[in-house]
Amino acid sequence: MKIFITGGTGNIGQYVTLALAARGHECVVLSRTPEKYAPMLRMGAPGSISIVPGEITDYPLMARYVAGCDAVISIALGWGNEPVSMLMNDTAATVNLLELAEKAGVSKFLFTSSTAAMGHNRAGMDETFVNIPNNLYAATKGAIEAYVLGFSQYFGDGGAVAMKRNVIRPGYTFANPCFVGGKSQSDMRFADITNAVRENRPVHVTKYDGTQFLSAGQIAKLYVALLESDLNEEVFLALAADFTTWERVAQIALEEYPASTSEIVVEDKGWGAEPLLYGVGKMERVFGLKFTGEDEIRAHVRWNLEQ
């Protein structure tokens, strides 16, 4: 397939692009700074990767590159600090891409949402739960999901929409760069912990604070499986099956850097010992994908310690 990808050089996107290229797909990646990613172009065999300069709000540009593509993957994130700026920079941008893709005859559209779209964590949350957004980012992702899944037909004489549309909701996703100059995770807690360990400072964490960490390399397998399937109007949560605390991340950092004299300082804020887990069984039922976090977390901690 020929695939147009926004955000294909970012934290998640770099792994998705390379995984698809490794499967023989042709990837056309929109990037604001294509000059930074020349090494990526040499890593695409047996498929191919091309990187084109542009913004997700440049609709004529995107229309030109979407033409002739079999699939579109939306990973890029627009941003804003107020409702209208979030609406214009992310929601409207993605919905415009959705419409451009359908009008160009694209067969498949895959949108990257977030578990944030679901709102405050509730016990047993899975793909069947209703989204209750609790901030602008959550509202933006939830709104785009509604457009992607609801775009099943045109009103008037437009008829049914043939393009298959699916959604992936990542949780906390981290990444080591795929190449020199590539992206790492945007959350600084891994770096803060490993810096403290290297510098023999106390490592401060909250008792029982953690998440179902997933690496970008792992989540890329879900993108490939979903894109190569015939599914339509499906949502998949993308997290590890196991829960890892930040205290455990700090312990791993000390194990990987035994010369450190740092101590872990755990603050008890009254959080319960039993985590509220997202249900990720759908990935396993449909695609046989089930991920655990510890080995990938250890590799990511080691990478941070080496920086």
PDB file of C-alpha atoms in Angstrom:
ATOM      1  CA  MET A   1       0.000   0.000   0.000  1.00  0.00           C
ATOM      2  CA  LYS A   2       0.928   3.606  -0.466  1.00  0.00           C
ATOM      3  CA  ILE A   3       0.341   5.328   2.885  1.00  0.00           C
ATOM      4  CA  PHE A   4       0.245   9.022   3.762  1.00  0.00           C
ATOM      5  CA  ILE A   5       1.300   9.600   7.391  1.00  0.00           C
ATOM      6  CA  THR A   6       1.134  12.748   9.484  1.00  0.00           C
ATOM      7  CA  GLY A   7       3.402  12.719  12.526  1.00  0.00           C
ATOM      8  CA  GLY A   8       5.402   9.879  11.025  1.00  0.00           C
ATOM      9  CA  THR A   9       8.710  11.185  12.391  1.00  0.00           C
ATOM     10  CA  GLY A  10       7.509  11.666  15.986  1.00  0.00           C
ATOM     11  CA  ASN A  11       7.632   9.577  19.127  1.00  0.00           C
ATOM     12  CA  ILE A  12       5.181   6.917  17.910  1.00  0.00           C
ATOM     13  CA  GLY A  13       5.292   7.767  14.221  1.00  0.00           C
ATOM     14  CA  GLN A  14       8.943   6.934  13.596  1.00  0.00           C
ATOM     15  CA  TYR A  15       8.329   3.337  14.675  1.00  0.00           C
ATOM     16  CA  VAL A  16       5.057   3.072  12.763  1.00  0.00           C
ATOM     17  CA  THR A  17       6.678   4.386   9.572  1.00  0.00           C
ATOM     18  CA  LEU A  18       9.636   2.023   9.803  1.00  0.00           C
ATOM     19  CA  ALA A  19       7.417  -0.964  10.672  1.00  0.00           C
ATOM     20  CA  LEU A  20       5.209  -0.321   7.647  1.00  0.00           C
ATOM     21  CA  ALA A  21       8.180   0.188   5.355  1.00  0.00           C
ATOM     22  CA  ALA A  22       9.646  -3.090   6.634  1.00  0.00           C
ATOM     23  CA  ARG A  23       6.420  -4.748   5.476  1.00  0.00           C
ATOM     24  CA  GLY A  24       6.990  -3.394   1.970  1.00  0.00           C
ATOM     25  CA  HIS A  25       4.610  -0.434   2.107  1.00  0.00           C
ATOM     26  CA  GLU A  26       5.390   2.939   0.533  1.00  0.00           C
ATOM     27  CA  CYS A  27       5.261   5.648   3.206  1.00  0.00           C
ATOM     28  CA  VAL A  28       4.807   9.339   2.418  1.00  0.00           C
ATOM     29  CA  VAL A  29       5.447  11.268   5.630  1.00  0.00           C
ATOM     30  CA  LEU A  30       4.400  14.861   6.278  1.00  0.00           C
ATOM     31  CA  SER A  31       6.893  16.662   8.517  1.00  0.00           C
ATOM     32  CA  ARG A  32       7.492  20.246   9.599  1.00  0.00           C
ATOM     33  CA  THR A  33      11.257  19.623   9.689  1.00  0.00           C
ATOM     34  CA  PRO A  34      12.080  17.006   7.037  1.00  0.00           C
ATOM     35  CA  GLU A  35      15.764  17.962   6.976  1.00  0.00           C
ATOM     36  CA  LYS A  36      16.208  16.357  10.413  1.00  0.00           C
ATOM     37  CA  TYR A  37      15.187  12.916   9.251  1.00  0.00           C
ATOM     38  CA  ALA A  38      17.516  12.055   6.396  1.00  0.00           C
ATOM     39  CA  PRO A  39      18.762   8.918   8.253  1.00  0.00           C
ATOM     40  CA  MET A  40      15.206   7.595   8.283  1.00  0.00           C
ATOM     41  CA  LEU A  41      15.086   7.512   4.491  1.00  0.00           C
ATOM     42  CA  ARG A  42      17.843   4.901   4.422  1.00  0.00           C
ATOM     43  CA  MET A  43      15.998   2.562   6.810  1.00  0.00           C
ATOM     44  CA  GLY A  44      12.869   1.813   4.802  1.00  0.00           C
ATOM     45  CA  ALA A  45      13.771  -1.306   2.796  1.00  0.00           C
ATOM     46  CA  PRO A  46      12.024  -3.320   1.451  1.00  0.00           C
ATOM     47  CA  GLY A  47       9.432  -0.545   1.259  1.00  0.00           C
ATOM     48  CA  SER A  48      10.181   3.108   0.767  1.00  0.00           C
ATOM     49  CA  ILE A  49       9.963   6.307   2.811  1.00  0.00           C
ATOM     50  CA  SER A  50       9.695   9.844   1.498  1.00  0.00           C
ATOM     51  CA  ILE A  51       9.403  12.881   3.740  1.00  0.00           C
ATOM     52  CA  VAL A  52       7.666  16.008   2.534  1.00  0.00           C
ATOM     53  CA  PRO A  53       7.665  19.416   4.251  1.00  0.00           C
ATOM     54  CA  GLY A  54       4.353  20.755   5.480  1.00  0.00           C
ATOM     55  CA  GLU A  55       1.817  21.412   8.212  1.00  0.00           C
ATOM     56  CA  ILE A  56      -1.394  19.529   8.966  1.00  0.00           C
ATOM     57  CA  THR A  57      -3.279  22.786   8.414  1.00  0.00           C
ATOM     58  CA  ASP A  58      -2.011  23.126   4.830  1.00  0.00           C
ATOM     59  CA  TYR A  59      -4.984  21.413   3.199  1.00  0.00           C
ATOM     60  CA  PRO A  60      -4.079  21.958  -0.491  1.00  0.00           C
ATOM     61  CA  LEU A  61      -0.653  20.442   0.195  1.00  0.00           C
ATOM     62  CA  MET A  62      -2.121  17.429   1.947  1.00  0.00           C
ATOM     63  CA  ALA A  63      -4.680  16.949  -0.815  1.00  0.00           C
ATOM     64  CA  ARG A  64      -1.838  16.755  -3.335  1.00  0.00           C
ATOM     65  CA  TYR A  65       0.039  14.052  -1.435  1.00  0.00           C
ATOM     66  CA  VAL A  66      -3.035  12.089  -0.341  1.00  0.00           C
ATOM     67  CA  ALA A  67      -4.048  11.669  -3.991  1.00  0.00           C
ATOM     68  CA  GLY A  68      -3.101   8.185  -5.138  1.00  0.00           C
ATOM     69  CA  CYS A  69      -2.653   6.804  -1.620  1.00  0.00           C
ATOM     70  CA  ASP A  70      -4.366   3.647  -0.396  1.00  0.00           C
ATOM     71  CA  ALA A  71      -4.348   4.623   3.281  1.00  0.00           C
ATOM     72  CA  VAL A  72      -3.906   7.595   5.594  1.00  0.00           C
ATOM     73  CA  ILE A  73      -2.586   7.425   9.153  1.00  0.00           C
ATOM     74  CA  SER A  74      -3.100  10.496  11.324  1.00  0.00           C
ATOM     75  CA  ILE A  75      -0.596  10.671  14.196  1.00  0.00           C
ATOM     76  CA  ALA A  76       0.370  14.360  14.233  1.00  0.00           C
ATOM     77  CA  LEU A  77      -0.959  16.537  17.040  1.00  0.00           C
ATOM     78  CA  GLY A  78      -1.930  20.166  16.679  1.00  0.00           C
ATOM     79  CA  TRP A  79      -2.117  22.212  19.848  1.00  0.00           C
ATOM     80  CA  GLY A  80      -3.711  25.232  21.445  1.00  0.00           C
ATOM     81  CA  ASN A  81      -4.255  26.673  24.889  1.00  0.00           C
ATOM     82  CA  GLU A  82      -7.870  27.663  24.353  1.00  0.00           C
ATOM     83  CA  PRO A  83     -10.953  25.931  22.906  1.00  0.00           C
ATOM     84  CA  VAL A  84     -10.882  27.632  19.508  1.00  0.00           C
ATOM     85  CA  SER A  85      -7.150  27.170  18.956  1.00  0.00           C
ATOM     86  CA  MET A  86      -7.427  23.468  19.863  1.00  0.00           C
ATOM     87  CA  LEU A  87     -10.408  23.171  17.544  1.00  0.00           C
ATOM     88  CA  MET A  88      -8.623  24.782  14.596  1.00  0.00           C
ATOM     89  CA  ASN A  89      -5.151  23.316  15.087  1.00  0.00           C
ATOM     90  CA  ASP A  90      -6.111  19.710  15.786  1.00  0.00           C
ATOM     91  CA  THR A  91      -9.798  18.823  15.422  1.00  0.00           C
ATOM     92  CA  ALA A  92     -10.446  20.802  12.235  1.00  0.00           C
ATOM     93  CA  ALA A  93      -7.081  19.800  10.767  1.00  0.00           C
ATOM     94  CA  THR A  94      -7.740  16.095  11.240  1.00  0.00           C
ATOM     95  CA  VAL A  95     -11.353  16.289  10.070  1.00  0.00           C
ATOM     96  CA  ASN A  96     -10.201  18.097   6.919  1.00  0.00           C
ATOM     97  CA  LEU A  97      -7.682  15.320   6.319  1.00  0.00           C
ATOM     98  CA  LEU A  98     -10.459  12.750   6.837  1.00  0.00           C
ATOM     99  CA  GLU A  99     -12.611  14.386   4.182  1.00  0.00           C
ATOM    100  CA  LEU A 100      -9.687  14.878   1.790  1.00  0.00           C
ATOM    101  CA  ALA A 101      -8.833  11.200   2.113  1.00  0.00           C
ATOM    102  CA  GLU A 102     -12.346   9.993   1.370  1.00  0.00           C
ATOM    103  CA  LYS A 103     -12.760  12.308  -1.608  1.00  0.00           C
ATOM    104  CA  ALA A 104      -9.408  11.100  -2.980  1.00  0.00           C
ATOM    105  CA  GLY A 105     -10.627   7.497  -2.908  1.00  0.00           C
ATOM    106  CA  VAL A 106      -8.393   6.400  -0.023  1.00  0.00           C
ATOM    107  CA  SER A 107      -9.405   2.940   1.228  1.00  0.00           C
ATOM    108  CA  LYS A 108      -8.372   3.180   4.892  1.00  0.00           C
ATOM    109  CA  PHE A 109      -8.068   5.929   7.504  1.00  0.00           C
ATOM    110  CA  LEU A 110      -6.443   5.312  10.877  1.00  0.00           C
ATOM    111  CA  PHE A 111      -6.662   7.988  13.569  1.00  0.00           C
ATOM    112  CA  THR A 112      -4.389   8.197  16.623  1.00  0.00           C
ATOM    113  CA  SER A 113      -6.485   9.255  19.583  1.00  0.00           C
ATOM    114  CA  SER A 114      -5.543   8.846  23.249  1.00  0.00           C
ATOM    115  CA  THR A 115      -6.822   7.189  26.401  1.00  0.00           C
ATOM    116  CA  ALA A 116      -7.217  10.803  27.555  1.00  0.00           C
ATOM    117  CA  ALA A 117     -10.347  10.987  25.381  1.00  0.00           C
ATOM    118  CA  MET A 118     -12.047   8.686  27.881  1.00  0.00           C
ATOM    119  CA  GLY A 119     -11.624  11.157  30.754  1.00  0.00           C
ATOM    120  CA  HIS A 120     -10.976  10.251  34.392  1.00  0.00           C
ATOM    121  CA  ASN A 121      -9.937   6.652  34.877  1.00  0.00           C
ATOM    122  CA  ARG A 122     -12.706   4.322  35.941  1.00  0.00           C
ATOM    123  CA  ALA A 123     -12.273   0.703  36.974  1.00  0.00           C
ATOM    124  CA  GLY A 124     -12.295  -1.723  34.067  1.00  0.00           C
ATOM    125  CA  MET A 125     -12.272   0.885  31.317  1.00  0.00           C
ATOM    126  CA  ASP A 126     -12.177  -0.596  27.834  1.00  0.00           C
ATOM    127  CA  GLU A 127     -13.353   0.278  24.337  1.00  0.00           C
ATOM    128  CA  THR A 128     -17.018  -0.068  25.365  1.00  0.00           C
ATOM    129  CA  PHE A 129     -16.885   2.827  27.867  1.00  0.00           C
ATOM    130  CA  VAL A 130     -18.403   6.183  26.996  1.00  0.00           C
ATOM    131  CA  ASN A 131     -15.923   9.050  26.618  1.00  0.00           C
ATOM    132  CA  ILE A 132     -16.315  11.722  29.313  1.00  0.00           C
ATOM    133  CA  PRO A 133     -13.603  14.291  28.414  1.00  0.00           C
ATOM    134  CA  ASN A 134     -12.259  16.298  31.350  1.00  0.00           C
ATOM    135  CA  ASN A 135      -9.930  18.784  29.596  1.00  0.00           C
ATOM    136  CA  LEU A 136      -9.418  20.399  26.191  1.00  0.00           C
ATOM    137  CA  TYR A 137      -6.981  17.750  24.971  1.00  0.00           C
ATOM    138  CA  ALA A 138      -9.441  14.990  25.889  1.00  0.00           C
ATOM    139  CA  ALA A 139     -12.290  16.892  24.241  1.00  0.00           C
ATOM    140  CA  THR A 140     -10.240  17.376  21.074  1.00  0.00           C
ATOM    141  CA  LYS A 141      -9.390  13.703  20.765  1.00  0.00           C
ATOM    142  CA  GLY A 142     -12.930  12.625  21.586  1.00  0.00           C
ATOM    143  CA  ALA A 143     -14.386  15.016  19.016  1.00  0.00           C
ATOM    144  CA  ILE A 144     -12.101  13.709  16.281  1.00  0.00           C
ATOM    145  CA  GLU A 145     -13.018  10.123  17.169  1.00  0.00           C
ATOM    146  CA  ALA A 146     -16.683  11.026  16.746  1.00  0.00           C
ATOM    147  CA  TYR A 147     -16.041  12.487  13.279  1.00  0.00           C
ATOM    148  CA  VAL A 148     -13.880   9.554  12.172  1.00  0.00           C
ATOM    149  CA  LEU A 149     -16.331   6.885  13.298  1.00  0.00           C
ATOM    150  CA  GLY A 150     -19.441   8.865  12.369  1.00  0.00           C
ATOM    151  CA  PHE A 151     -18.370   9.659   8.811  1.00  0.00           C
ATOM    152  CA  SER A 152     -20.249   6.704   7.373  1.00  0.00           C
ATOM    153  CA  GLN A 153     -22.277   8.604   4.797  1.00  0.00           C
ATOM    154  CA  TYR A 154     -22.808  11.977   3.215  1.00  0.00           C
ATOM    155  CA  PHE A 155     -26.063  13.803   3.671  1.00  0.00           C
ATOM    156  CA  GLY A 156     -27.865  14.653   0.455  1.00  0.00           C
ATOM    157  CA  ASP A 157     -26.811  12.715  -2.616  1.00  0.00           C
ATOM    158  CA  GLY A 158     -23.289  11.818  -1.513  1.00  0.00           C
ATOM    159  CA  GLY A 159     -24.137   8.251  -0.530  1.00  0.00           C
ATOM    160  CA  ALA A 160     -22.232   5.885   1.733  1.00  0.00           C
ATOM    161  CA  VAL A 161     -18.560   6.308   2.619  1.00  0.00           C
ATOM    162  CA  ALA A 162     -16.480   3.393   1.379  1.00  0.00           C
ATOM    163  CA  MET A 163     -13.330   4.303   3.306  1.00  0.00           C
ATOM    164  CA  LYS A 164     -12.678   2.090   6.329  1.00  0.00           C
ATOM    165  CA  ARG A 165     -12.088   4.196   9.458  1.00  0.00           C
ATOM    166  CA  ASN A 166     -10.512   2.987  12.711  1.00  0.00           C
ATOM    167  CA  VAL A 167      -9.089   4.480  15.908  1.00  0.00           C
ATOM    168  CA  ILE A 168      -6.125   3.620  18.133  1.00  0.00           C
ATOM    169  CA  ARG A 169      -6.019   5.054  21.667  1.00  0.00           C
ATOM    170  CA  PRO A 170      -2.461   4.953  23.034  1.00  0.00           C
ATOM    171  CA  GLY A 171      -1.791   5.366  26.726  1.00  0.00           C
ATOM    172  CA  TYR A 172       1.639   6.339  28.045  1.00  0.00           C
ATOM    173  CA  THR A 173       3.952   5.552  25.140  1.00  0.00           C
ATOM    174  CA  PHE A 174       7.720   5.988  25.353  1.00  0.00           C
ATOM    175  CA  ALA A 175      10.427   5.584  22.737  1.00  0.00           C
ATOM    176  CA  ASN A 176      14.125   5.433  22.191  1.00  0.00           C
ATOM    177  CA  PRO A 177      15.051   7.230  18.948  1.00  0.00           C
ATOM    178  CA  CYS A 178      15.203   4.932  15.940  1.00  0.00           C
ATOM    179  CA  PHE A 179      18.160   6.874  14.578  1.00  0.00           C
ATOM    180  CA  VAL A 180      20.482   9.722  15.523  1.00  0.00           C
ATOM    181  CA  GLY A 181      18.353  12.828  15.854  1.00  0.00           C
ATOM    182  CA  GLY A 182      15.116  10.869  16.185  1.00  0.00           C
ATOM    183  CA  LYS A 183      12.448  11.613  18.778  1.00  0.00           C
ATOM    184  CA  SER A 184      12.210  10.286  22.306  1.00  0.00           C
ATOM    185  CA  GLN A 185       9.247  10.488  24.674  1.00  0.00           C
ATOM    186  CA  SER A 186       7.943  13.937  25.580  1.00  0.00           C
ATOM    187  CA  ASP A 187       7.329  13.135  29.277  1.00  0.00           C
ATOM    188  CA  MET A 188      10.427  14.082  31.267  1.00  0.00           C
ATOM    189  CA  ARG A 189       9.941  11.712  34.208  1.00  0.00           C
ATOM    190  CA  PHE A 190      12.252   9.040  32.803  1.00  0.00           C
ATOM    191  CA  ALA A 191      14.939  11.669  32.280  1.00  0.00           C
ATOM    192  CA  ASP A 192      14.330  13.209  35.709  1.00  0.00           C
ATOM    193  CA  ILE A 193      14.706   9.842  37.420  1.00  0.00           C
ATOM    194  CA  THR A 194      17.823   8.791  35.515  1.00  0.00           C
ATOM    195  CA  ASN A 195      19.444  12.223  35.939  1.00  0.00           C
ATOM    196  CA  ALA A 196      18.892  12.036  39.691  1.00  0.00           C
ATOM    197  CA  VAL A 197      20.390   8.528  39.795  1.00  0.00           C
ATOM    198  CA  ARG A 198      23.479   9.608  37.836  1.00  0.00           C
ATOM    199  CA  GLU A 199      23.932  12.678  40.025  1.00  0.00           C
ATOM    200  CA  ASN A 200      23.401  10.821  43.317  1.00  0.00           C
ATOM    201  CA  ARG A 201      20.335  12.886  44.200  1.00  0.00           C
ATOM    202  CA  PRO A 202      17.162  11.564  45.868  1.00  0.00           C
ATOM    203  CA  VAL A 203      14.549  10.212  43.479  1.00  0.00           C
ATOM    204  CA  HIS A 204      11.095  11.450  44.456  1.00  0.00           C
ATOM    205  CA  VAL A 205       8.062   9.369  43.449  1.00  0.00           C
ATOM    206  CA  THR A 206       4.475   8.974  44.615  1.00  0.00           C
ATOM    207  CA  LYS A 207       3.472   5.684  46.189  1.00  0.00           C
ATOM    208  CA  TYR A 208       1.461   3.487  43.797  1.00  0.00           C
ATOM    209  CA  ASP A 209       1.752   6.046  40.969  1.00  0.00           C
ATOM    210  CA  GLY A 210       2.266   4.335  37.629  1.00  0.00           C
ATOM    211  CA  THR A 211       0.655   3.234  34.393  1.00  0.00           C
ATOM    212  CA  GLN A 212       0.476   0.543  31.725  1.00  0.00           C
ATOM    213  CA  PHE A 213       3.612   1.662  29.877  1.00  0.00           C
ATOM    214  CA  LEU A 214       3.912   0.716  26.223  1.00  0.00           C
ATOM    215  CA  SER A 215       6.880   1.330  23.948  1.00  0.00           C
ATOM    216  CA  ALA A 216       6.485   2.870  20.509  1.00  0.00           C
ATOM    217  CA  GLY A 217       8.040  -0.237  19.008  1.00  0.00           C
ATOM    218  CA  GLN A 218       5.291  -2.340  20.576  1.00  0.00           C
ATOM    219  CA  ILE A 219       2.432  -0.067  19.566  1.00  0.00           C
ATOM    220  CA  ALA A 220       3.670  -0.034  15.968  1.00  0.00           C
ATOM    221  CA  LYS A 221       2.677  -3.711  15.747  1.00  0.00           C
ATOM    222  CA  LEU A 222      -0.931  -2.748  16.431  1.00  0.00           C
ATOM    223  CA  TYR A 223      -0.853  -0.082  13.710  1.00  0.00           C
ATOM    224  CA  VAL A 224       0.435  -2.619  11.181  1.00  0.00           C
ATOM    225  CA  ALA A 225      -2.109  -5.269  12.171  1.00  0.00           C
ATOM    226  CA  LEU A 226      -5.065  -2.865  12.080  1.00  0.00           C
ATOM    227  CA  LEU A 227      -4.026  -1.208   8.828  1.00  0.00           C
ATOM    228  CA  GLU A 228      -3.579  -4.550   7.088  1.00  0.00           C
ATOM    229  CA  SER A 229      -6.958  -5.828   8.334  1.00  0.00           C
ATOM    230  CA  ASP A 230     -10.413  -5.305   6.831  1.00  0.00           C
ATOM    231  CA  LEU A 231     -11.888  -3.930  10.050  1.00  0.00           C
ATOM    232  CA  ASN A 232     -14.019  -0.813  10.011  1.00  0.00           C
ATOM    233  CA  GLU A 233     -15.256   1.606  12.681  1.00  0.00           C
ATOM    234  CA  GLU A 234     -13.293  -0.097  15.473  1.00  0.00           C
ATOM    235  CA  VAL A 235     -11.466   1.390  18.469  1.00  0.00           C
ATOM    236  CA  PHE A 236      -8.441  -0.252  20.090  1.00  0.00           C
ATOM    237  CA  LEU A 237      -6.826   0.693  23.378  1.00  0.00           C
ATOM    238  CA  ALA A 238      -3.045   0.441  23.140  1.00  0.00           C
ATOM    239  CA  LEU A 239      -1.379  -0.165  26.498  1.00  0.00           C
ATOM    240  CA  ALA A 240       0.627  -2.895  28.168  1.00  0.00           C
ATOM    241  CA  ALA A 241      -1.307  -5.549  30.049  1.00  0.00           C
ATOM    242  CA  ASP A 242       0.749  -4.978  33.202  1.00  0.00           C
ATOM    243  CA  PHE A 243       0.942  -1.946  35.501  1.00  0.00           C
ATOM    244  CA  THR A 244       4.366  -0.528  36.415  1.00  0.00           C
ATOM    245  CA  THR A 245       4.917   2.076  39.117  1.00  0.00           C
ATOM    246  CA  TRP A 246       7.333   4.981  38.861  1.00  0.00           C
ATOM    247  CA  GLU A 247       8.922   3.568  42.009  1.00  0.00           C
ATOM    248  CA  ARG A 248       9.718   0.420  40.015  1.00  0.00           C
ATOM    249  CA  VAL A 249      11.177   2.578  37.216  1.00  0.00           C
ATOM    250  CA  ALA A 250      13.434   4.211  39.810  1.00  0.00           C
ATOM    251  CA  GLN A 251      14.480   0.788  41.124  1.00  0.00           C
ATOM    252  CA  ILE A 252      15.362  -0.300  37.580  1.00  0.00           C
ATOM    253  CA  ALA A 253      17.464   2.847  37.157  1.00  0.00           C
ATOM    254  CA  LEU A 254      19.412   2.012  40.318  1.00  0.00           C
ATOM    255  CA  GLU A 255      19.883  -1.569  39.132  1.00  0.00           C
ATOM    256  CA  GLU A 256      21.251  -0.297  35.818  1.00  0.00           C
ATOM    257  CA  TYR A 257      23.516   2.270  37.523  1.00  0.00           C
ATOM    258  CA  PRO A 258      24.809   0.454  40.632  1.00  0.00           C
ATOM    259  CA  ALA A 259      27.461   3.112  41.371  1.00  0.00           C
ATOM    260  CA  SER A 260      24.721   5.558  42.358  1.00  0.00           C
ATOM    261  CA  THR A 261      24.172   6.474  46.003  1.00  0.00           C
ATOM    262  CA  SER A 262      20.681   7.816  45.308  1.00  0.00           C
ATOM    263  CA  GLU A 263      17.773   6.809  47.478  1.00  0.00           C
ATOM    264  CA  ILE A 264      14.158   6.535  46.424  1.00  0.00           C
ATOM    265  CA  VAL A 265      11.897   8.837  48.431  1.00  0.00           C
ATOM    266  CA  VAL A 266       8.302   7.655  48.250  1.00  0.00           C
ATOM    267  CA  GLU A 267       5.549  10.105  49.120  1.00  0.00           C
ATOM    268  CA  ASP A 268       2.286   8.560  50.300  1.00  0.00           C
ATOM    269  CA  LYS A 269      -0.653  10.623  49.033  1.00  0.00           C
ATOM    270  CA  GLY A 270      -3.206   8.049  50.071  1.00  0.00           C
ATOM    271  CA  TRP A 271      -3.498   6.423  46.650  1.00  0.00           C
ATOM    272  CA  GLY A 272      -4.803   2.858  46.661  1.00  0.00           C
ATOM    273  CA  ALA A 273      -2.502  -0.083  46.084  1.00  0.00           C
ATOM    274  CA  GLU A 274      -4.849  -1.620  43.509  1.00  0.00           C
ATOM    275  CA  PRO A 275      -4.440   0.146  40.149  1.00  0.00           C
ATOM    276  CA  LEU A 276      -7.374   1.072  37.939  1.00  0.00           C
ATOM    277  CA  LEU A 277      -6.383  -0.907  34.873  1.00  0.00           C
ATOM    278  CA  TYR A 278      -7.520  -0.311  31.323  1.00  0.00           C
ATOM    279  CA  GLY A 279      -8.829  -3.448  29.690  1.00  0.00           C
ATOM    280  CA  VAL A 280      -6.620  -4.302  26.715  1.00  0.00           C
ATOM    281  CA  GLY A 281      -8.036  -7.714  25.872  1.00  0.00           C
ATOM    282  CA  LYS A 282      -9.418  -6.600  22.504  1.00  0.00           C
ATOM    283  CA  MET A 283      -5.918  -6.356  20.999  1.00  0.00           C
ATOM    284  CA  GLU A 284      -5.265  -9.937  22.036  1.00  0.00           C
ATOM    285  CA  ARG A 285      -8.651 -11.302  20.966  1.00  0.00           C
ATOM    286  CA  VAL A 286      -8.521  -9.736  17.501  1.00  0.00           C
ATOM    287  CA  PHE A 287      -4.815  -9.699  16.653  1.00  0.00           C
ATOM    288  CA  GLY A 288      -3.131 -11.923  19.255  1.00  0.00           C
ATOM    289  CA  LEU A 289      -1.194  -8.911  20.592  1.00  0.00           C
ATOM    290  CA  LYS A 290      -0.428  -8.718  24.306  1.00  0.00           C
ATOM    291  CA  PHE A 291       2.389  -6.569  25.638  1.00  0.00           C
ATOM    292  CA  THR A 292       4.265  -6.356  28.925  1.00  0.00           C
ATOM    293  CA  GLY A 293       6.369  -3.394  29.887  1.00  0.00           C
ATOM    294  CA  GLU A 294       9.370  -4.348  32.040  1.00  0.00           C
ATOM    295  CA  ASP A 295      11.943  -5.314  29.394  1.00  0.00           C
ATOM    296  CA  GLU A 296      11.131  -2.300  27.217  1.00  0.00           C
ATOM    297  CA  ILE A 297      11.165  -0.002  30.262  1.00  0.00           C
ATOM    298  CA  ARG A 298      14.581  -1.320  31.257  1.00  0.00           C
ATOM    299  CA  ALA A 299      15.943  -0.667  27.773  1.00  0.00           C
ATOM    300  CA  HIS A 300      14.512   2.853  27.859  1.00  0.00           C
ATOM    301  CA  VAL A 301      15.991   3.527  31.292  1.00  0.00           C
ATOM    302  CA  ARG A 302      19.364   2.289  30.035  1.00  0.00           C
ATOM    303  CA  TRP A 303      19.133   4.616  27.025  1.00  0.00           C
ATOM    304  CA  ASN A 304      18.335   7.591  29.285  1.00  0.00           C
ATOM    305  CA  LEU A 305      21.252   6.768  31.560  1.00  0.00           C
ATOM    306  CA  GLU A 306      23.577   6.834  28.557  1.00  0.00           C
ATOM    307  CA  GLN A 307      22.547  10.335  27.450  1.00  0.00           C
TER     308      GLN A 307
END
